[in-house]
PDB file of C-alpha atoms in Angstrom:
ATOM      1  CA  TYR A   1      23.256   2.232  -4.269  1.00  0.00           C
ATOM      2  CA  GLN A   2      23.305  -0.232  -0.958  1.00  0.00           C
ATOM      3  CA  GLU A   3      27.715  -0.114  -1.515  1.00  0.00           C
ATOM      4  CA  ARG A   4      28.025   3.780  -2.139  1.00  0.00           C
ATOM      5  CA  ILE A   5      25.007   5.351   0.333  1.00  0.00           C
ATOM      6  CA  LEU A   6      23.685   4.776   3.694  1.00  0.00           C
ATOM      7  CA  SER A   7      20.540   2.822   2.095  1.00  0.00           C
ATOM      8  CA  PHE A   8      18.197  -0.179   2.018  1.00  0.00           C
ATOM      9  CA  ASN A   9      15.031  -0.926  -0.559  1.00  0.00           C
ATOM     10  CA  ASP A  10      12.568  -0.753   2.429  1.00  0.00           C
ATOM     11  CA  ASP A  11       9.824  -2.862   0.348  1.00  0.00           C
ATOM     12  CA  ILE A  12      12.692  -5.591  -0.847  1.00  0.00           C
ATOM     13  CA  GLN A  13      14.324  -6.134   2.611  1.00  0.00           C
ATOM     14  CA  GLY A  14      11.580  -4.593   4.873  1.00  0.00           C
ATOM     15  CA  THR A  15       8.971  -6.899   3.518  1.00  0.00           C
ATOM     16  CA  GLY A  16      11.331  -9.831   3.491  1.00  0.00           C
ATOM     17  CA  ALA A  17      12.708  -8.824   7.243  1.00  0.00           C
ATOM     18  CA  SER A  18       8.858  -8.519   8.584  1.00  0.00           C
ATOM     19  CA  ALA A  19       7.826 -12.192   6.769  1.00  0.00           C
ATOM     20  CA  ILE A  20      10.617 -13.906   8.116  1.00  0.00           C
ATOM     21  CA  ALA A  21       9.682 -11.996  11.488  1.00  0.00           C
ATOM     22  CA  ALA A  22       6.324 -13.003  10.720  1.00  0.00           C
ATOM     23  CA  LEU A  23       7.488 -16.873   9.440  1.00  0.00           C
ATOM     24  CA  MET A  24       9.532 -17.074  12.853  1.00  0.00           C
ATOM     25  CA  SER A  25       7.162 -16.962  14.623  1.00  0.00           C
ATOM     26  CA  ALA A  26       4.844 -19.805  13.054  1.00  0.00           C
ATOM     27  CA  MET A  27       7.994 -22.064  13.623  1.00  0.00           C
ATOM     28  CA  LYS A  28       7.438 -21.657  17.311  1.00  0.00           C
ATOM     29  CA  ILE A  29       3.797 -22.573  17.287  1.00  0.00           C
ATOM     30  CA  LYS A  30       4.675 -25.313  15.191  1.00  0.00           C
ATOM     31  CA  LYS A  31       7.008 -25.974  16.757  1.00  0.00           C
ATOM     32  CA  GLN A  32       9.750 -26.722  13.917  1.00  0.00           C
ATOM     33  CA  LYS A  33      11.963 -25.755  11.178  1.00  0.00           C
ATOM     34  CA  PHE A  34      11.905 -23.585   7.858  1.00  0.00           C
ATOM     35  CA  ASN A  35      13.472 -26.862   6.802  1.00  0.00           C
ATOM     36  CA  ASP A  36      10.112 -29.133   6.651  1.00  0.00           C
ATOM     37  CA  GLN A  37       8.125 -26.630   5.320  1.00  0.00           C
ATOM     38  CA  ARG A  38       7.300 -25.852   1.165  1.00  0.00           C
ATOM     39  CA  PHE A  39       6.648 -22.502   0.820  1.00  0.00           C
ATOM     40  CA  VAL A  40       4.988 -21.080  -1.866  1.00  0.00           C
ATOM     41  CA  ILE A  41       4.698 -17.348  -2.703  1.00  0.00           C
ATOM     42  CA  ALA A  42       2.162 -15.975  -5.209  1.00  0.00           C
ATOM     43  CA  GLY A  43       3.382 -12.973  -6.171  1.00  0.00           C
ATOM     44  CA  LEU A  44       7.599 -12.247  -7.698  1.00  0.00           C
ATOM     45  CA  GLY A  45       7.434  -8.433  -7.486  1.00  0.00           C
ATOM     46  CA  GLN A  46       9.777  -7.126  -4.939  1.00  0.00           C
ATOM     47  CA  ALA A  47       7.877  -7.825  -2.256  1.00  0.00           C
ATOM     48  CA  GLY A  48       7.419 -11.669  -2.819  1.00  0.00           C
ATOM     49  CA  CYS A  49      11.074 -12.000  -3.954  1.00  0.00           C
ATOM     50  CA  GLY A  50      12.730 -10.117  -0.664  1.00  0.00           C
ATOM     51  CA  ILE A  51      10.195 -12.979   1.095  1.00  0.00           C
ATOM     52  CA  ALA A  52      11.588 -15.251  -1.377  1.00  0.00           C
ATOM     53  CA  ARG A  53      15.839 -14.536  -0.294  1.00  0.00           C
ATOM     54  CA  ASN A  54      15.206 -14.094   2.811  1.00  0.00           C
ATOM     55  CA  ILE A  55      13.266 -17.895   2.955  1.00  0.00           C
ATOM     56  CA  LEU A  56      16.239 -19.346   0.995  1.00  0.00           C
ATOM     57  CA  ASN A  57      18.625 -17.481   3.776  1.00  0.00           C
ATOM     58  CA  MET A  58      16.901 -18.987   6.626  1.00  0.00           C
ATOM     59  CA  LEU A  59      17.075 -22.006   4.692  1.00  0.00           C
ATOM     60  CA  LYS A  60      20.227 -22.756   4.381  1.00  0.00           C
ATOM     61  CA  GLU A  61      21.048 -21.091   8.142  1.00  0.00           C
ATOM     62  CA  GLU A  62      19.479 -24.322   8.957  1.00  0.00           C
ATOM     63  CA  GLY A  63      21.761 -26.739   7.106  1.00  0.00           C
ATOM     64  CA  ALA A  64      20.287 -26.826   3.732  1.00  0.00           C
ATOM     65  CA  GLY A  65      22.438 -26.818   0.611  1.00  0.00           C
ATOM     66  CA  ASP A  66      21.528 -24.738  -2.173  1.00  0.00           C
ATOM     67  CA  GLU A  67      19.754 -27.202  -4.683  1.00  0.00           C
ATOM     68  CA  GLU A  68      17.904 -28.467  -1.697  1.00  0.00           C
ATOM     69  CA  ALA A  69      16.768 -24.690  -0.538  1.00  0.00           C
ATOM     70  CA  ARG A  70      15.392 -23.741  -3.355  1.00  0.00           C
ATOM     71  CA  SER A  71      14.217 -27.270  -4.044  1.00  0.00           C
ATOM     72  CA  LYS A  72      11.370 -26.195  -1.040  1.00  0.00           C
ATOM     73  CA  ILE A  73      10.470 -22.723  -2.567  1.00  0.00           C
ATOM     74  CA  PHE A  74       7.597 -22.793  -4.932  1.00  0.00           C
ATOM     75  CA  ALA A  75       7.241 -18.704  -6.402  1.00  0.00           C
ATOM     76  CA  TYR A  76       4.134 -18.370  -8.992  1.00  0.00           C
ATOM     77  CA  ASP A  77       3.154 -15.008 -10.760  1.00  0.00           C
ATOM     78  CA  TYR A  78       0.600 -13.963 -13.108  1.00  0.00           C
ATOM     79  CA  LEU A  79       2.856 -16.678 -15.698  1.00  0.00           C
ATOM     80  CA  GLY A  80       1.755 -19.212 -13.853  1.00  0.00           C
ATOM     81  CA  LEU A  81       4.690 -21.275 -11.704  1.00  0.00           C
ATOM     82  CA  LEU A  82       8.240 -19.793 -12.501  1.00  0.00           C
ATOM     83  CA  MET A  83      10.040 -22.366 -14.370  1.00  0.00           C
ATOM     84  CA  GLU A  84      13.739 -21.869 -15.924  1.00  0.00           C
ATOM     85  CA  ASP A  85      12.559 -21.999 -19.387  1.00  0.00           C
ATOM     86  CA  THR A  86       9.013 -19.253 -18.824  1.00  0.00           C
ATOM     87  CA  PRO A  87       9.020 -16.870 -21.606  1.00  0.00           C
ATOM     88  CA  ASP A  88       9.986 -12.623 -20.215  1.00  0.00           C
ATOM     89  CA  ILE A  89      11.271 -14.111 -17.060  1.00  0.00           C
ATOM     90  CA  LEU A  90      12.809 -11.067 -14.727  1.00  0.00           C
ATOM     91  CA  GLU A  91      16.314 -12.163 -14.046  1.00  0.00           C
ATOM     92  CA  TYR A  92      15.916 -11.561 -10.212  1.00  0.00           C
ATOM     93  CA  GLN A  93      13.246 -14.035 -10.118  1.00  0.00           C
ATOM     94  CA  LYS A  94      15.692 -16.468 -12.071  1.00  0.00           C
ATOM     95  CA  PRO A  95      17.047 -18.059  -8.606  1.00  0.00           C
ATOM     96  CA  PHE A  96      13.711 -18.924  -7.637  1.00  0.00           C
ATOM     97  CA  ALA A  97      12.714 -20.731 -10.916  1.00  0.00           C
ATOM     98  CA  GLN A  98      11.997 -24.493 -10.951  1.00  0.00           C
ATOM     99  CA  LYS A  99      13.172 -27.235 -12.403  1.00  0.00           C
ATOM    100  CA  HIS A 100      11.279 -29.196 -14.953  1.00  0.00           C
ATOM    101  CA  SER A 101      12.453 -32.895 -13.054  1.00  0.00           C
ATOM    102  CA  ALA A 102      11.138 -30.610 -10.530  1.00  0.00           C
ATOM    103  CA  ILE A 103       7.873 -31.170 -11.628  1.00  0.00           C
ATOM    104  CA  ALA A 104       7.678 -33.629 -13.562  1.00  0.00           C
ATOM    105  CA  LYS A 105       5.235 -36.240 -12.115  1.00  0.00           C
ATOM    106  CA  TRP A 106       3.057 -33.489 -10.590  1.00  0.00           C
ATOM    107  CA  LYS A 107      -0.698 -33.616 -11.886  1.00  0.00           C
ATOM    108  CA  LEU A 108      -1.812 -30.555 -13.858  1.00  0.00           C
ATOM    109  CA  GLU A 109      -4.919 -29.329 -14.364  1.00  0.00           C
ATOM    110  CA  SER A 110      -4.046 -27.775 -17.828  1.00  0.00           C
ATOM    111  CA  PRO A 111      -0.903 -28.711 -19.432  1.00  0.00           C
ATOM    112  CA  ASP A 112      -1.236 -25.254 -20.639  1.00  0.00           C
ATOM    113  CA  LYS A 113       0.085 -23.432 -17.606  1.00  0.00           C
ATOM    114  CA  ILE A 114       0.658 -24.473 -13.620  1.00  0.00           C
ATOM    115  CA  THR A 115      -2.218 -22.609 -12.025  1.00  0.00           C
ATOM    116  CA  LEU A 116      -1.575 -21.799  -7.894  1.00  0.00           C
ATOM    117  CA  LYS A 117      -4.090 -24.562  -7.163  1.00  0.00           C
ATOM    118  CA  ASP A 118      -1.504 -26.769  -9.068  1.00  0.00           C
ATOM    119  CA  ALA A 119       1.978 -25.653  -7.108  1.00  0.00           C
ATOM    120  CA  VAL A 120      -0.349 -26.395  -3.334  1.00  0.00           C
ATOM    121  CA  VAL A 121      -1.953 -29.655  -4.306  1.00  0.00           C
ATOM    122  CA  ASN A 122       1.783 -31.261  -5.763  1.00  0.00           C
ATOM    123  CA  SER A 123       4.498 -29.002  -3.562  1.00  0.00           C
ATOM    124  CA  LYS A 124       2.345 -29.882  -0.250  1.00  0.00           C
ATOM    125  CA  ALA A 125       2.782 -26.284   0.242  1.00  0.00           C
ATOM    126  CA  THR A 126       3.038 -25.735   4.394  1.00  0.00           C
ATOM    127  CA  VAL A 127       3.191 -21.862   4.153  1.00  0.00           C
ATOM    128  CA  LEU A 128       1.138 -19.708   1.696  1.00  0.00           C
ATOM    129  CA  ILE A 129       2.573 -16.815   0.801  1.00  0.00           C
ATOM    130  CA  GLY A 130       0.523 -13.555  -0.781  1.00  0.00           C
ATOM    131  CA  VAL A 131       1.697 -10.268  -2.296  1.00  0.00           C
ATOM    132  CA  THR A 132      -0.556 -10.129  -4.778  1.00  0.00           C
ATOM    133  CA  GLY A 133      -2.381  -7.209  -5.407  1.00  0.00           C
ATOM    134  CA  SER A 134      -5.328  -9.870  -5.850  1.00  0.00           C
ATOM    135  CA  LYS A 135      -8.089 -10.270  -3.921  1.00  0.00           C
ATOM    136  CA  GLY A 136      -8.944 -13.908  -3.532  1.00  0.00           C
ATOM    137  CA  LEU A 137      -7.006 -14.989  -5.093  1.00  0.00           C
ATOM    138  CA  PHE A 138      -6.379 -17.606  -1.925  1.00  0.00           C
ATOM    139  CA  SER A 139     -10.236 -19.885  -2.884  1.00  0.00           C
ATOM    140  CA  SER A 140     -11.339 -21.687  -0.181  1.00  0.00           C
ATOM    141  CA  GLU A 141     -10.585 -24.684  -1.916  1.00  0.00           C
ATOM    142  CA  ILE A 142      -6.905 -23.886  -1.801  1.00  0.00           C
ATOM    143  CA  LEU A 143      -7.238 -22.597   1.871  1.00  0.00           C
ATOM    144  CA  SER A 144      -9.062 -25.749   2.248  1.00  0.00           C
ATOM    145  CA  GLN A 145      -6.117 -28.013   0.333  1.00  0.00           C
ATOM    146  CA  MET A 146      -3.314 -26.100   2.497  1.00  0.00           C
ATOM    147  CA  ALA A 147      -5.217 -27.774   5.569  1.00  0.00           C
ATOM    148  CA  ALA A 148      -5.167 -31.173   4.029  1.00  0.00           C
ATOM    149  CA  ASN A 149      -1.813 -31.057   3.175  1.00  0.00           C
ATOM    150  CA  ASP A 150      -0.222 -29.974   6.450  1.00  0.00           C
ATOM    151  CA  GLU A 151      -2.099 -29.711  10.749  1.00  0.00           C
ATOM    152  CA  ARG A 152      -1.166 -25.915  11.358  1.00  0.00           C
ATOM    153  CA  PRO A 153      -0.644 -24.484   7.379  1.00  0.00           C
ATOM    154  CA  VAL A 154       0.663 -20.648   7.535  1.00  0.00           C
ATOM    155  CA  ILE A 155      -0.928 -17.927   6.181  1.00  0.00           C
ATOM    156  CA  LEU A 156       0.250 -15.086   4.570  1.00  0.00           C
ATOM    157  CA  ALA A 157      -1.960 -12.516   2.607  1.00  0.00           C
ATOM    158  CA  LEU A 158       0.375  -9.408   2.583  1.00  0.00           C
ATOM    159  CA  SER A 159      -1.364  -7.101  -0.443  1.00  0.00           C
ATOM    160  CA  ASN A 160      -2.382  -3.987   1.100  1.00  0.00           C
ATOM    161  CA  PRO A 161      -4.976  -2.661   1.922  1.00  0.00           C
ATOM    162  CA  THR A 162      -7.486  -5.764   3.446  1.00  0.00           C
ATOM    163  CA  SER A 163     -10.025  -4.999  -0.212  1.00  0.00           C
ATOM    164  CA  LYS A 164      -6.957  -6.237  -1.986  1.00  0.00           C
ATOM    165  CA  SER A 165      -6.201  -8.870   0.519  1.00  0.00           C
ATOM    166  CA  GLU A 166      -5.976 -12.101  -0.610  1.00  0.00           C
ATOM    167  CA  CYS A 167      -8.233 -13.833   1.678  1.00  0.00           C
ATOM    168  CA  THR A 168      -9.412 -13.156   4.348  1.00  0.00           C
ATOM    169  CA  PRO A 169      -9.196 -14.517   8.661  1.00  0.00           C
ATOM    170  CA  GLU A 170     -12.096 -15.693   8.881  1.00  0.00           C
ATOM    171  CA  GLU A 171     -12.005 -17.843   4.802  1.00  0.00           C
ATOM    172  CA  VAL A 172      -9.042 -19.093   6.794  1.00  0.00           C
ATOM    173  CA  ALA A 173     -10.931 -20.233   9.992  1.00  0.00           C
ATOM    174  CA  ALA A 174     -13.580 -21.316   7.706  1.00  0.00           C
ATOM    175  CA  ALA A 175     -11.062 -23.438   4.998  1.00  0.00           C
ATOM    176  CA  THR A 176      -8.549 -24.677   7.917  1.00  0.00           C
ATOM    177  CA  ASN A 177     -11.599 -25.678  10.503  1.00  0.00           C
ATOM    178  CA  GLY A 178      -9.728 -22.532  12.577  1.00  0.00           C
ATOM    179  CA  ARG A 179      -6.202 -24.091  12.406  1.00  0.00           C
ATOM    180  CA  GLY A 180      -4.728 -22.262  10.458  1.00  0.00           C
ATOM    181  CA  ILE A 181      -2.223 -19.894  10.950  1.00  0.00           C
ATOM    182  CA  VAL A 182      -2.282 -16.599   9.143  1.00  0.00           C
ATOM    183  CA  ALA A 183      -1.219 -13.345   9.077  1.00  0.00           C
ATOM    184  CA  THR A 184      -2.231 -10.235   6.791  1.00  0.00           C
ATOM    185  CA  GLY A 185      -0.226  -6.752   6.279  1.00  0.00           C
ATOM    186  CA  SER A 186      -3.526  -4.784   7.280  1.00  0.00           C
ATOM    187  CA  PRO A 187      -5.853  -5.329  10.490  1.00  0.00           C
ATOM    188  CA  PHE A 188      -8.144  -7.740  11.348  1.00  0.00           C
ATOM    189  CA  PRO A 189     -10.634  -8.184  13.720  1.00  0.00           C
ATOM    190  CA  PRO A 190     -10.545 -11.261  15.468  1.00  0.00           C
ATOM    191  CA  VAL A 191     -12.482 -14.281  14.059  1.00  0.00           C
ATOM    192  CA  GLU A 192     -15.154 -15.894  16.479  1.00  0.00           C
ATOM    193  CA  PHE A 193     -14.961 -19.319  16.094  1.00  0.00           C
ATOM    194  CA  ASN A 194     -16.745 -22.812  17.090  1.00  0.00           C
ATOM    195  CA  GLY A 195     -16.708 -20.356  21.001  1.00  0.00           C
ATOM    196  CA  LYS A 196     -13.093 -19.362  20.204  1.00  0.00           C
ATOM    197  CA  LYS A 197     -11.656 -15.723  19.657  1.00  0.00           C
ATOM    198  CA  LEU A 198      -9.049 -16.201  16.971  1.00  0.00           C
ATOM    199  CA  PHE A 199      -6.319 -14.016  16.705  1.00  0.00           C
ATOM    200  CA  SER A 200      -3.657 -13.053  13.186  1.00  0.00           C
ATOM    201  CA  SER A 201      -1.072 -11.188  13.129  1.00  0.00           C
ATOM    202  CA  GLN A 202      -0.678  -8.036  11.051  1.00  0.00           C
ATOM    203  CA  CYS A 203       2.323  -8.505   9.134  1.00  0.00           C
ATOM    204  CA  ASN A 204       4.104  -5.074   8.006  1.00  0.00           C
ATOM    205  CA  ASN A 205       7.080  -3.306   6.978  1.00  0.00           C
ATOM    206  CA  MET A 206       6.303  -0.850   9.504  1.00  0.00           C
ATOM    207  CA  PHE A 207       7.323  -2.888  12.176  1.00  0.00           C
ATOM    208  CA  ILE A 208      11.160  -3.295  11.090  1.00  0.00           C
ATOM    209  CA  PHE A 209      12.103   0.226   8.519  1.00  0.00           C
ATOM    210  CA  PRO A 210      11.382   2.576  11.517  1.00  0.00           C
ATOM    211  CA  GLY A 211      13.599   0.660  13.973  1.00  0.00           C
ATOM    212  CA  LEU A 212      16.042  -0.467  11.463  1.00  0.00           C
ATOM    213  CA  GLY A 213      16.669   3.373  10.072  1.00  0.00           C
ATOM    214  CA  LEU A 214      17.318   4.472  13.364  1.00  0.00           C
ATOM    215  CA  GLY A 215      19.706   2.468  14.413  1.00  0.00           C
ATOM    216  CA  ALA A 216      21.949   2.562  11.882  1.00  0.00           C
ATOM    217  CA  LEU A 217      21.641   6.547  12.259  1.00  0.00           C
ATOM    218  CA  VAL A 218      22.236   6.053  15.733  1.00  0.00           C
ATOM    219  CA  SER A 219      24.938   3.490  15.419  1.00  0.00           C
ATOM    220  CA  LYS A 220      26.855   5.792  12.885  1.00  0.00           C
ATOM    221  CA  THR A 221      27.156   2.321  10.578  1.00  0.00           C
ATOM    222  CA  SER A 222      28.338   3.502   6.641  1.00  0.00           C
ATOM    223  CA  ARG A 223      25.698   0.583   5.466  1.00  0.00           C
ATOM    224  CA  ILE A 224      23.193  -1.031   6.188  1.00  0.00           C
ATOM    225  CA  THR A 225      23.570  -5.286   5.718  1.00  0.00           C
ATOM    226  CA  THR A 226      21.728  -8.310   5.178  1.00  0.00           C
ATOM    227  CA  LYS A 227      22.325  -9.669   8.764  1.00  0.00           C
ATOM    228  CA  MET A 228      21.314  -6.336  10.086  1.00  0.00           C
ATOM    229  CA  PHE A 229      17.437  -6.820   8.416  1.00  0.00           C
ATOM    230  CA  LEU A 230      17.695 -10.554  10.143  1.00  0.00           C
ATOM    231  CA  GLN A 231      18.430 -10.100  13.167  1.00  0.00           C
ATOM    232  CA  ALA A 232      16.020  -6.936  12.684  1.00  0.00           C
ATOM    233  CA  SER A 233      13.192 -10.654  12.670  1.00  0.00           C
ATOM    234  CA  ARG A 234      14.870 -12.135  15.332  1.00  0.00           C
ATOM    235  CA  ALA A 235      14.115  -8.868  17.640  1.00  0.00           C
ATOM    236  CA  LEU A 236      10.957  -8.471  16.489  1.00  0.00           C
ATOM    237  CA  CYS A 237       9.814 -12.245  15.930  1.00  0.00           C
ATOM    238  CA  ASP A 238      10.399 -12.152  20.073  1.00  0.00           C
ATOM    239  CA  LEU A 239       7.936  -9.365  20.849  1.00  0.00           C
ATOM    240  CA  VAL A 240       4.924 -11.268  19.483  1.00  0.00           C
TER     241      VAL A 240
END
C-alpha cells in the first residue's frame, strides 16, 4: 500500500532502520565500514528481511556492486543457510540466497544441512544478527567462534522479550572475553566483567516508528520512502 496511502511496515522497515542505526554505531566503535564486515542473519522473516535489505543498501552506498554486496550477507532460517535451490524458499528471501559456488570450499558438519555454526565458521562472520525468537540459539560455541573471527564481534540478539533472546549480554561477555559489541531487542542490565561494567544497547523499532510517523504527518508528505528510514537511522545513531 505504500504507493496508495501514507503507510509503512514497521516490522520490516522500522526494525531494519533501528538495526542499521545499531550497526552504524558499531562501525564507529570498530572504526570500520560495512564493507569490511561479513554478516550472518538468523531468521529471515519480515524483520530479518528488512535488516538484510538495509545492510545491502549500506554496502552499495559504500561502493559495493550488487553481487559483491550480496556475497557478504548469509541468511540462515529453519531451512538452514538459504541457497539458490533451497526448497520452499519464499520470494522475498530469494535475493539473499547464496550461490553454491560461494560455499564450494566450506567444511560442513553434515552435508545434509548447512547449520548456523557452519555459516559462522566458514563465512568468518564479524556480525551476527538474530530475529528468530529462539532462546539460546547463539550458543557459547558460536559466540566464541565470533570472537575468533574478529577482534570486536558485533552481536545483535533482537528477539523479544528477553526470555526469547538468542543470547544474553553476559553470555557474549564470557565467550568473547568482554570484546563483543552487543545490542538486544529488550533492555538488559549492565554486565560486570573483569572489574568493568559493560553496557549493551537496546535496538528496538520503538526508537524509529513514532518519530517517523510524526515527521510524516508534520511534513504532510504524500508517501514514506526508503531514504526517510535511512535518515532516521543516521539520526538515531547520532544520539547514541
